[in-house]
mmCIF file of C-alpha atoms in Angstrom:
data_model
loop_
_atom_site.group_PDB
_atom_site.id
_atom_site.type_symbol
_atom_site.label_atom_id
_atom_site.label_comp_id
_atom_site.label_asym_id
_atom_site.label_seq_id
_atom_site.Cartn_x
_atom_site.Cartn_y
_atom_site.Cartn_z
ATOM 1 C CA UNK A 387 -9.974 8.354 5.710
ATOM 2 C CA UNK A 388 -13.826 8.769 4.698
ATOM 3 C CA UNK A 389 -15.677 9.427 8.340
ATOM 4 C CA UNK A 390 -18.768 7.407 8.673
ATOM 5 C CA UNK A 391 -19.259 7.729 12.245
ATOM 6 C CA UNK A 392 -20.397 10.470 14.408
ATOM 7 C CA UNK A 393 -19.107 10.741 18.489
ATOM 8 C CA UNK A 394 -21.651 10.678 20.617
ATOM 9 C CA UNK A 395 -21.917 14.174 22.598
ATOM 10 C CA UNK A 396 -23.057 12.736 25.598
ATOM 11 C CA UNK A 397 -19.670 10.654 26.174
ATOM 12 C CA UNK A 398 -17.651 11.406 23.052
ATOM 13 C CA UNK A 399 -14.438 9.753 25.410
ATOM 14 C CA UNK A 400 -16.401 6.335 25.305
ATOM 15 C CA UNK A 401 -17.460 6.876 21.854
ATOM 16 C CA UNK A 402 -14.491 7.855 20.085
ATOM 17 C CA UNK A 403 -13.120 4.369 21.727
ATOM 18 C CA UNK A 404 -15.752 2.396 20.063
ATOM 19 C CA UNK A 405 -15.360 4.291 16.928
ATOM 20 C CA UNK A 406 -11.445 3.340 17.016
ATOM 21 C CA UNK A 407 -11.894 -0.769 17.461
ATOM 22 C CA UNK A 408 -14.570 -0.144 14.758
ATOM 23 C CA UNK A 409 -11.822 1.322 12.431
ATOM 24 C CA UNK A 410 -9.304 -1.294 13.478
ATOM 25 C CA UNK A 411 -12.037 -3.909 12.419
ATOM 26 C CA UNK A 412 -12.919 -2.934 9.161
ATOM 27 C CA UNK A 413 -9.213 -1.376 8.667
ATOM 28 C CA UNK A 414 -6.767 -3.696 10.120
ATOM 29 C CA UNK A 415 -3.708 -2.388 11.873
ATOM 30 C CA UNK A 416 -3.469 1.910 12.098
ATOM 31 C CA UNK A 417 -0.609 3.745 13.444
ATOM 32 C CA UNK A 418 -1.217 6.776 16.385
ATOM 33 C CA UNK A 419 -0.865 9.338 13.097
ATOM 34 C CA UNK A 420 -3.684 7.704 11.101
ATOM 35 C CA UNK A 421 -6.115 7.756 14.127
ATOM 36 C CA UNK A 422 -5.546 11.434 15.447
ATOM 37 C CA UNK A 423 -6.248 12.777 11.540
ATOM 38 C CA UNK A 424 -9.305 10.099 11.433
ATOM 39 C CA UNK A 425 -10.641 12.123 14.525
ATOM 40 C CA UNK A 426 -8.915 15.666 14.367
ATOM 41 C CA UNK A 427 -7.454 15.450 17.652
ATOM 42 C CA UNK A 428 -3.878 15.523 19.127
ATOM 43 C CA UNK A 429 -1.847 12.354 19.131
ATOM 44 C CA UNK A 430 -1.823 12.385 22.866
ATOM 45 C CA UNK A 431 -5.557 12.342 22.719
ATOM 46 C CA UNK A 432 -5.346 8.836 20.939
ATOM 47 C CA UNK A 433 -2.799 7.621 23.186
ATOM 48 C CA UNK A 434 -4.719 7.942 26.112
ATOM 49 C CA UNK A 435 -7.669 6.217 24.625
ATOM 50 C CA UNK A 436 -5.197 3.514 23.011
ATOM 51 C CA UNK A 437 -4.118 2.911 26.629
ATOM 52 C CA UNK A 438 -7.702 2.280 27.852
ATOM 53 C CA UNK A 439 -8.336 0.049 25.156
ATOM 54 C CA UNK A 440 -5.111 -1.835 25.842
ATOM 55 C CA UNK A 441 -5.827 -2.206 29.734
ATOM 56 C CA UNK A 442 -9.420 -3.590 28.797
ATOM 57 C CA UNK A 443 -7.446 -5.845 26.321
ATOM 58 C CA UNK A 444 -9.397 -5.049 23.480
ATOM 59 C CA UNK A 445 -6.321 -3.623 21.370
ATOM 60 C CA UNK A 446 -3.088 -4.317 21.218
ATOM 61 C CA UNK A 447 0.385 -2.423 20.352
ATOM 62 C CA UNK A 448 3.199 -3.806 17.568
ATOM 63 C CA UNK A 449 5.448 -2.798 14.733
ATOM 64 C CA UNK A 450 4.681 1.027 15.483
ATOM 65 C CA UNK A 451 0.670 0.412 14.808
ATOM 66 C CA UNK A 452 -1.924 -0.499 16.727
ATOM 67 C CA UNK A 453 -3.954 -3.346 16.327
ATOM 68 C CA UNK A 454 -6.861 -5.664 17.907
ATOM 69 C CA UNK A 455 -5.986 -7.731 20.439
ATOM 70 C CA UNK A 456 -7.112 -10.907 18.189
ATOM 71 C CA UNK A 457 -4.586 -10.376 15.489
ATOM 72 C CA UNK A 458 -2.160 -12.424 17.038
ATOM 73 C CA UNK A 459 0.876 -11.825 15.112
ATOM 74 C CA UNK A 460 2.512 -10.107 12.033
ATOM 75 C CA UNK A 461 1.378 -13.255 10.303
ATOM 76 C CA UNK A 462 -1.842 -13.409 11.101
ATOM 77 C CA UNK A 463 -2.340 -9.681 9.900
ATOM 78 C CA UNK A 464 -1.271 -10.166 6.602
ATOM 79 C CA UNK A 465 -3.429 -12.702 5.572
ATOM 80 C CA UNK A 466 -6.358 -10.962 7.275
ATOM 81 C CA UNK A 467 -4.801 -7.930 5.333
ATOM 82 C CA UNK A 468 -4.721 -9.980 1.643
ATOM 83 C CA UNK A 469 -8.756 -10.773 2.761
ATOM 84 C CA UNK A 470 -9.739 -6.581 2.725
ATOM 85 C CA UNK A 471 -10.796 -5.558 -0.809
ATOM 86 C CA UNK A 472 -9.406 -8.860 -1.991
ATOM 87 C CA UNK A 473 -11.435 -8.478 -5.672
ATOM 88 C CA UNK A 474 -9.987 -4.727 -5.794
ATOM 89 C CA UNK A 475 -6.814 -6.441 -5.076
ATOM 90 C CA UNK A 476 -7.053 -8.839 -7.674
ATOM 91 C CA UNK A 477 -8.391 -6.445 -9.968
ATOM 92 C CA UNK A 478 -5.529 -4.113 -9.978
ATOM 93 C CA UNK A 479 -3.262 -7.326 -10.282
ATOM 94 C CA UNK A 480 -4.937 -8.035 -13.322
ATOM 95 C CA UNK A 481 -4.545 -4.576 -15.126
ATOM 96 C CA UNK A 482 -1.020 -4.726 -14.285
ATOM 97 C CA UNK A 483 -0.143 -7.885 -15.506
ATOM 98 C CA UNK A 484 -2.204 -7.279 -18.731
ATOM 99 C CA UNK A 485 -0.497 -3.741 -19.154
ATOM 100 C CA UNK A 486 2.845 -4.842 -18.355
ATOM 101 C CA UNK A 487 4.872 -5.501 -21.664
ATOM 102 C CA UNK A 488 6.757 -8.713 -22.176
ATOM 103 C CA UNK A 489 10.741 -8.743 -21.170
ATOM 104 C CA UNK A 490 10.072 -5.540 -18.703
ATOM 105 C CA UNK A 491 12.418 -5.931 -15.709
ATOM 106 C CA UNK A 492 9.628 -5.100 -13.103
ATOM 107 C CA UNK A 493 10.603 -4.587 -9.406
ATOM 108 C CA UNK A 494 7.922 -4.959 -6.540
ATOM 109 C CA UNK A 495 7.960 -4.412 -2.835
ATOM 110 C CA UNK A 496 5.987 -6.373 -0.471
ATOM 111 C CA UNK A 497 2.065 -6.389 0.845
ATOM 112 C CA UNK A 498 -0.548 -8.113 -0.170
ATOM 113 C CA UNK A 499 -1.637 -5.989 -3.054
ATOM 114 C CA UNK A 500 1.403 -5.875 -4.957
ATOM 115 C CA UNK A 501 1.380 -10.337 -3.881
ATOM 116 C CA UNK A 502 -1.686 -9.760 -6.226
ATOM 117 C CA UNK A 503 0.027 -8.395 -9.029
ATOM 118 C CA UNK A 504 2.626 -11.022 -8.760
ATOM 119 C CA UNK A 505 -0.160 -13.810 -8.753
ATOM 120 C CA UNK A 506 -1.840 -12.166 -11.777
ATOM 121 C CA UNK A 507 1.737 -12.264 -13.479
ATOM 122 C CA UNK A 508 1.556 -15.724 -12.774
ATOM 123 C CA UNK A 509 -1.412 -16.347 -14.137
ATOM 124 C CA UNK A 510 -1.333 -14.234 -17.510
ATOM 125 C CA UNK A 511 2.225 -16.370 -17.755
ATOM 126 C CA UNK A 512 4.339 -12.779 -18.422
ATOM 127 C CA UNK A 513 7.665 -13.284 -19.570
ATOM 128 C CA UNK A 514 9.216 -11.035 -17.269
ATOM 129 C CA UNK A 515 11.596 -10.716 -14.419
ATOM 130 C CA UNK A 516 10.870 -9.586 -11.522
ATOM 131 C CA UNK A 517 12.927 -7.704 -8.711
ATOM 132 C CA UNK A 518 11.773 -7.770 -5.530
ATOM 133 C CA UNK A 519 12.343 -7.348 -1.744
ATOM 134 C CA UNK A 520 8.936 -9.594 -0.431
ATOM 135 C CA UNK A 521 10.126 -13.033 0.274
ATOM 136 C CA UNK A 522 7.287 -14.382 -0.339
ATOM 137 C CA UNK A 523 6.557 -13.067 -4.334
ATOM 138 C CA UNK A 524 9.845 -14.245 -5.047
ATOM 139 C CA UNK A 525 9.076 -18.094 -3.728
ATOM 140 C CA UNK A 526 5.404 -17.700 -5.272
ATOM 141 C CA UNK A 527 7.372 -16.390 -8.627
ATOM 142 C CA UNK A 528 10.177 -18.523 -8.798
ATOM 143 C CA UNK A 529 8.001 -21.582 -8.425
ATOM 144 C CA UNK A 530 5.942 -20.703 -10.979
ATOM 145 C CA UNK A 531 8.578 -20.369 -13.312
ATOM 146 C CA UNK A 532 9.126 -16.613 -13.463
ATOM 147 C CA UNK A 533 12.811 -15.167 -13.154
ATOM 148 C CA UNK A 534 13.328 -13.488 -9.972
ATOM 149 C CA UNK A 535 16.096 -11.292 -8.333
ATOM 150 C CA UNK A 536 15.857 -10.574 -4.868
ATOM 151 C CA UNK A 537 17.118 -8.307 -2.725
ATOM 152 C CA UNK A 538 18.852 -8.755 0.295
ATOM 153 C CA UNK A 539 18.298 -7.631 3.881
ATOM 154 C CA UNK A 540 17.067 -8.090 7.203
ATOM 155 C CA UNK A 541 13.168 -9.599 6.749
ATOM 156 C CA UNK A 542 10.410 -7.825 8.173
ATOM 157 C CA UNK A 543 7.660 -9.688 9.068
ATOM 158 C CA UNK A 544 4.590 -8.026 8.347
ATOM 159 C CA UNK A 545 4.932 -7.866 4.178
ATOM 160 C CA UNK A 546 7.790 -10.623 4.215
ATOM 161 C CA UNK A 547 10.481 -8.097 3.230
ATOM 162 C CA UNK A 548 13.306 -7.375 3.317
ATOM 163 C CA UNK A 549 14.566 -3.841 4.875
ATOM 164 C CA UNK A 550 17.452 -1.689 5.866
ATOM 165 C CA UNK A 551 20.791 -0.536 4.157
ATOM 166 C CA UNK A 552 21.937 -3.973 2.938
ATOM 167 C CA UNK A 553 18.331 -4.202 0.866
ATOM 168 C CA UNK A 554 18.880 -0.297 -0.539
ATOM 169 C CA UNK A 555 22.606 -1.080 -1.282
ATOM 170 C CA UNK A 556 21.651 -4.036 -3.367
ATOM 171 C CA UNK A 557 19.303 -1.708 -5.842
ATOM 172 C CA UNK A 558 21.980 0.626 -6.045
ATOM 173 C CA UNK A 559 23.579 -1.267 -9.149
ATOM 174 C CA UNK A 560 20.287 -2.734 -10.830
ATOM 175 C CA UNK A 561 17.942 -0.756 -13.142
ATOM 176 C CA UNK A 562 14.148 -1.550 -13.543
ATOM 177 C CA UNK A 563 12.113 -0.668 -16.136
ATOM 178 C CA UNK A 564 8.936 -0.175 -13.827
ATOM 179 C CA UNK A 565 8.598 -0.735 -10.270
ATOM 180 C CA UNK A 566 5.087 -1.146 -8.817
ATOM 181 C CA UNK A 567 4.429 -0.399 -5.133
ATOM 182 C CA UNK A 568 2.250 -1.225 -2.951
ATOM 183 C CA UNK A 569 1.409 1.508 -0.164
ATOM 184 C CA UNK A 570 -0.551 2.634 3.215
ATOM 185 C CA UNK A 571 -1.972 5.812 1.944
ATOM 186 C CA UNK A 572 -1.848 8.030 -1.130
ATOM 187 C CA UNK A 573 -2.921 11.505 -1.314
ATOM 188 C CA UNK A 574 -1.372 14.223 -3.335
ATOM 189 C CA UNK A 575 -0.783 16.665 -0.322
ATOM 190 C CA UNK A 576 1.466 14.497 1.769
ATOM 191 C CA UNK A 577 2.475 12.114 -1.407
ATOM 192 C CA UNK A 578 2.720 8.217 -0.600
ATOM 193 C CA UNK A 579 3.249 7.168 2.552
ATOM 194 C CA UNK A 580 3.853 3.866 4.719
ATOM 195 C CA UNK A 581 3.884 3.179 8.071
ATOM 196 C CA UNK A 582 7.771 2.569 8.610
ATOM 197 C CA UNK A 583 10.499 4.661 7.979
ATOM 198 C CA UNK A 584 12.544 1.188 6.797
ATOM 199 C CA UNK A 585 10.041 0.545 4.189
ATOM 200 C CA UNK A 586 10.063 3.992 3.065
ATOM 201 C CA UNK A 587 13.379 3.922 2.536
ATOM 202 C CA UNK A 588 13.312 0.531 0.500
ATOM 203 C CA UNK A 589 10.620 1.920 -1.673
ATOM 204 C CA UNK A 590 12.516 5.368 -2.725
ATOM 205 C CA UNK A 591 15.163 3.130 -3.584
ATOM 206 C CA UNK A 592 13.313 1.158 -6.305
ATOM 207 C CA UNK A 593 11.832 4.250 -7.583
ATOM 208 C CA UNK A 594 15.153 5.804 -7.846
ATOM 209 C CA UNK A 595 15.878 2.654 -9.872
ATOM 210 C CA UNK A 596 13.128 2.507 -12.329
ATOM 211 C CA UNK A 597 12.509 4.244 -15.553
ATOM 212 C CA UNK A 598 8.794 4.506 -14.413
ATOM 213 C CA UNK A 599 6.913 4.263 -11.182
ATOM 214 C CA UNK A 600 3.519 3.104 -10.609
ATOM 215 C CA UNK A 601 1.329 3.234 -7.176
ATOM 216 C CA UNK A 602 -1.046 0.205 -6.983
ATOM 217 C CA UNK A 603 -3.678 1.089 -4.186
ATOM 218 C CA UNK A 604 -7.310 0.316 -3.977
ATOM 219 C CA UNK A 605 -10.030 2.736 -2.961
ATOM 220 C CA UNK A 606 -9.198 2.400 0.761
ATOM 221 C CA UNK A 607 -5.921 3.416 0.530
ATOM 222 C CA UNK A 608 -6.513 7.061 -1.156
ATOM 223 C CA UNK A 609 -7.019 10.216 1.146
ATOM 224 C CA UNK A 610 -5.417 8.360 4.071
ATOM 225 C CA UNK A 611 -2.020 9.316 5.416
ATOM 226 C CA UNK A 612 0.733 7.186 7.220
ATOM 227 C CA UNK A 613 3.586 8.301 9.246
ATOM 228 C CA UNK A 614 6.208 7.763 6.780
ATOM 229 C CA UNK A 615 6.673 9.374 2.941
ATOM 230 C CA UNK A 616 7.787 7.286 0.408
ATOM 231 C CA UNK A 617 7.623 9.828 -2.805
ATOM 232 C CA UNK A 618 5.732 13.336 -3.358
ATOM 233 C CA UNK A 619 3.347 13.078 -5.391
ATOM 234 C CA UNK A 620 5.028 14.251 -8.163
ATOM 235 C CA UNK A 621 7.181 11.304 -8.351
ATOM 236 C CA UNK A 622 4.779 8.649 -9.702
ATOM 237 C CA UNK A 623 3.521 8.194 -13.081
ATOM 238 C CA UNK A 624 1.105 5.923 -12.980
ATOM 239 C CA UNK A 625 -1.673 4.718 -10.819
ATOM 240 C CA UNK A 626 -3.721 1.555 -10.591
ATOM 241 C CA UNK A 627 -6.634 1.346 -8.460
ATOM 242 C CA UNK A 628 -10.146 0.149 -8.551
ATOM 243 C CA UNK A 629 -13.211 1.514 -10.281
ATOM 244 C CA UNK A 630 -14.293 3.007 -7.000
ATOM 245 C CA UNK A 631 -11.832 5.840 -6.901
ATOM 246 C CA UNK A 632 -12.452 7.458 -10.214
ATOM 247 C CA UNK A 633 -14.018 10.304 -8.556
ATOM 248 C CA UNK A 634 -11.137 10.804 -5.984
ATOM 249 C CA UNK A 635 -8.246 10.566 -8.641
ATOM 250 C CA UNK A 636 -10.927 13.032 -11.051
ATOM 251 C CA UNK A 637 -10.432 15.504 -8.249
ATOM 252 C CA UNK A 638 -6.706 14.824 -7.732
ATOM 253 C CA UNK A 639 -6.145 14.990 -11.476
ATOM 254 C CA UNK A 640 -8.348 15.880 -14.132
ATOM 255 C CA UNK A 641 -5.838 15.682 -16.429
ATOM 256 C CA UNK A 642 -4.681 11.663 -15.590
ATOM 257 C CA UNK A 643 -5.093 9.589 -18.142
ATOM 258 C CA UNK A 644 -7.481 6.397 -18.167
ATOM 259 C CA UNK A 645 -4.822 4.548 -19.467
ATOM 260 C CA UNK A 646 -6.367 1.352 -19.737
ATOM 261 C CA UNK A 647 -10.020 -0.157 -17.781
ATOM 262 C CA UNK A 648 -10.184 -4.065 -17.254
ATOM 263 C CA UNK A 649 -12.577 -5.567 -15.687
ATOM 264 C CA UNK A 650 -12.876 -3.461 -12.365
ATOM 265 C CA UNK A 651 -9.820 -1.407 -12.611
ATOM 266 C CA UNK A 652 -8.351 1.776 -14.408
ATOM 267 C CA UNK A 653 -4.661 2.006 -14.530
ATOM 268 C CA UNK A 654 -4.507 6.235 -14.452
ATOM 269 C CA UNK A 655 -1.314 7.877 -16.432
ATOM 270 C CA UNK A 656 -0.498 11.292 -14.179
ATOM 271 C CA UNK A 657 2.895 12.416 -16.537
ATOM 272 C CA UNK A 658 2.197 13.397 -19.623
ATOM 273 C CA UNK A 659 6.352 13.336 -20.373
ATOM 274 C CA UNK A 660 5.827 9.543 -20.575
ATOM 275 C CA UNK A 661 4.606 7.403 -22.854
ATOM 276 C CA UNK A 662 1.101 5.966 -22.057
ATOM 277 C CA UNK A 663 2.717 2.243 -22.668
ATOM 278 C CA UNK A 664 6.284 1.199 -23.020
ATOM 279 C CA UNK A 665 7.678 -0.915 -25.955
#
């Protein structure tokens, strides 16, 4: 995460608590993990001050994250979720779904950006099919007329998808040409990360899957670290993000390749094995 606060030093306990429901404001939802790199402290450190918080009733704990107390629900926090950098979001859809060739078997997991990239599908009217695990892009998909395949499994509420070994079982036989995935952090050290071990899992076994494997993460998500690895960083071959991480993925990468700019969004090649566009 980029720091823009400073702790006081005349009560950096009472500051670094305002500095956390700041985070979890602008941020949404951030696991133990995420907050003790945010500040360079132990994990215990946070806990303490998450336990504060919580007897105040300012925060509150679910799904392995930690939240504020007025996101009421798994529900709730998506949609205020699909709200943060919603024209970065929609921007990244856009590059996809104008990138994406015509009769690609694409798969997608769930959260709200890689929703956008199934809306932007939508709208561009792709002739594709689409694989996913989020219940909700396949009933957005399938309405709109796009063939959809979904994958089975116990749902998980927070990206309306589904998880465990029934969902990874039911990839095991299918074979994608791309697979975009949405993702809590990205950052070449540590690779991409998430912050559940179930969705983890789900998302190694698309990539496994696919012929090619694209990250779709906006500005936000870059530097920033969850629990959880999905892939190293070696494993993806593409990234799309927004204009405001060309700098970041410049120092991650000088050699990516701008595959394609639209609008406000570069789609960044990272393998030069691969073809910039398939056929």
């Amino acid at each position: 995460m980029t720091k823009n606060l400073n702790p006081s030093p005349q009560d950096p306990i009472a500051s670094r608590q305002q500095m956390i429901l700041e985070l979890l404001k602008t941020r949404g939802p951030l696991t133990l993990t995420e907050l003790a790199s945010y500040f360079e402290c132990s994990t215990a450190t946070i806990r303490r001050d998450i336990l504060a918080l919580e007897r105040l009733g300012d925060i509150r704990r679910f799904h392995g994250a930690v939240a504020l107390s007025g996101v009421t629900g798994p529900e709730t926090s998506f949609r205020e979720n699909a709200l943060r950098f919603a024209s970065e979001k929609t921007a990244i859809g856009r590059i996809l779904a104008e990138w994406i060739p015509e009769d690609a078997i694409v798969g997608l997991n769930g959260g709200t950006t890689t929703t956008s990239v199934a809306k932007q599908l939508l709208a561009a009217r792709r002739r594709v099919t689409v694989v996913t695990n989020a219940v909700n892009i396949a009933h957005l998909l399938s309405d709109g007329g796009i063939d959809v395949v979904v994958i089975g499994g116990a749902v998980s509420p927070p990206n309306y998808e589904t998880i465990g070994p029934i969902a990874i079982q039911s990839l095991v036989t299918l074979h994608l040409d791309i697979v975009v995935l949405g993702a809590n952090g990205v950052d070449p050290r540590f690779g991409v990360t998430t912050t559940t071990e179930q969705e983890a899992a789900v998302g190694r076994a698309f990539a496994e899957r696919s012929d090619r494997v694209i990250i779709a993460a906006d500005h936000s998500k870059l530097n920033r670290n969850s629990l959880f690895q999905m892939l190293e960083w070696n494993q993806v071959d593409d990234l799309a993000t927004d204009s405001q991480s060309v700098s970041v993925v410049a120092g991650w990468a000088p050699q990516a390749e701008p595959l394609m700019t639209y609008e406000d969004a570069v789609l960044y090649h990272l393998r030069s094995e691969l073809p910039g566009r398939l056929e």
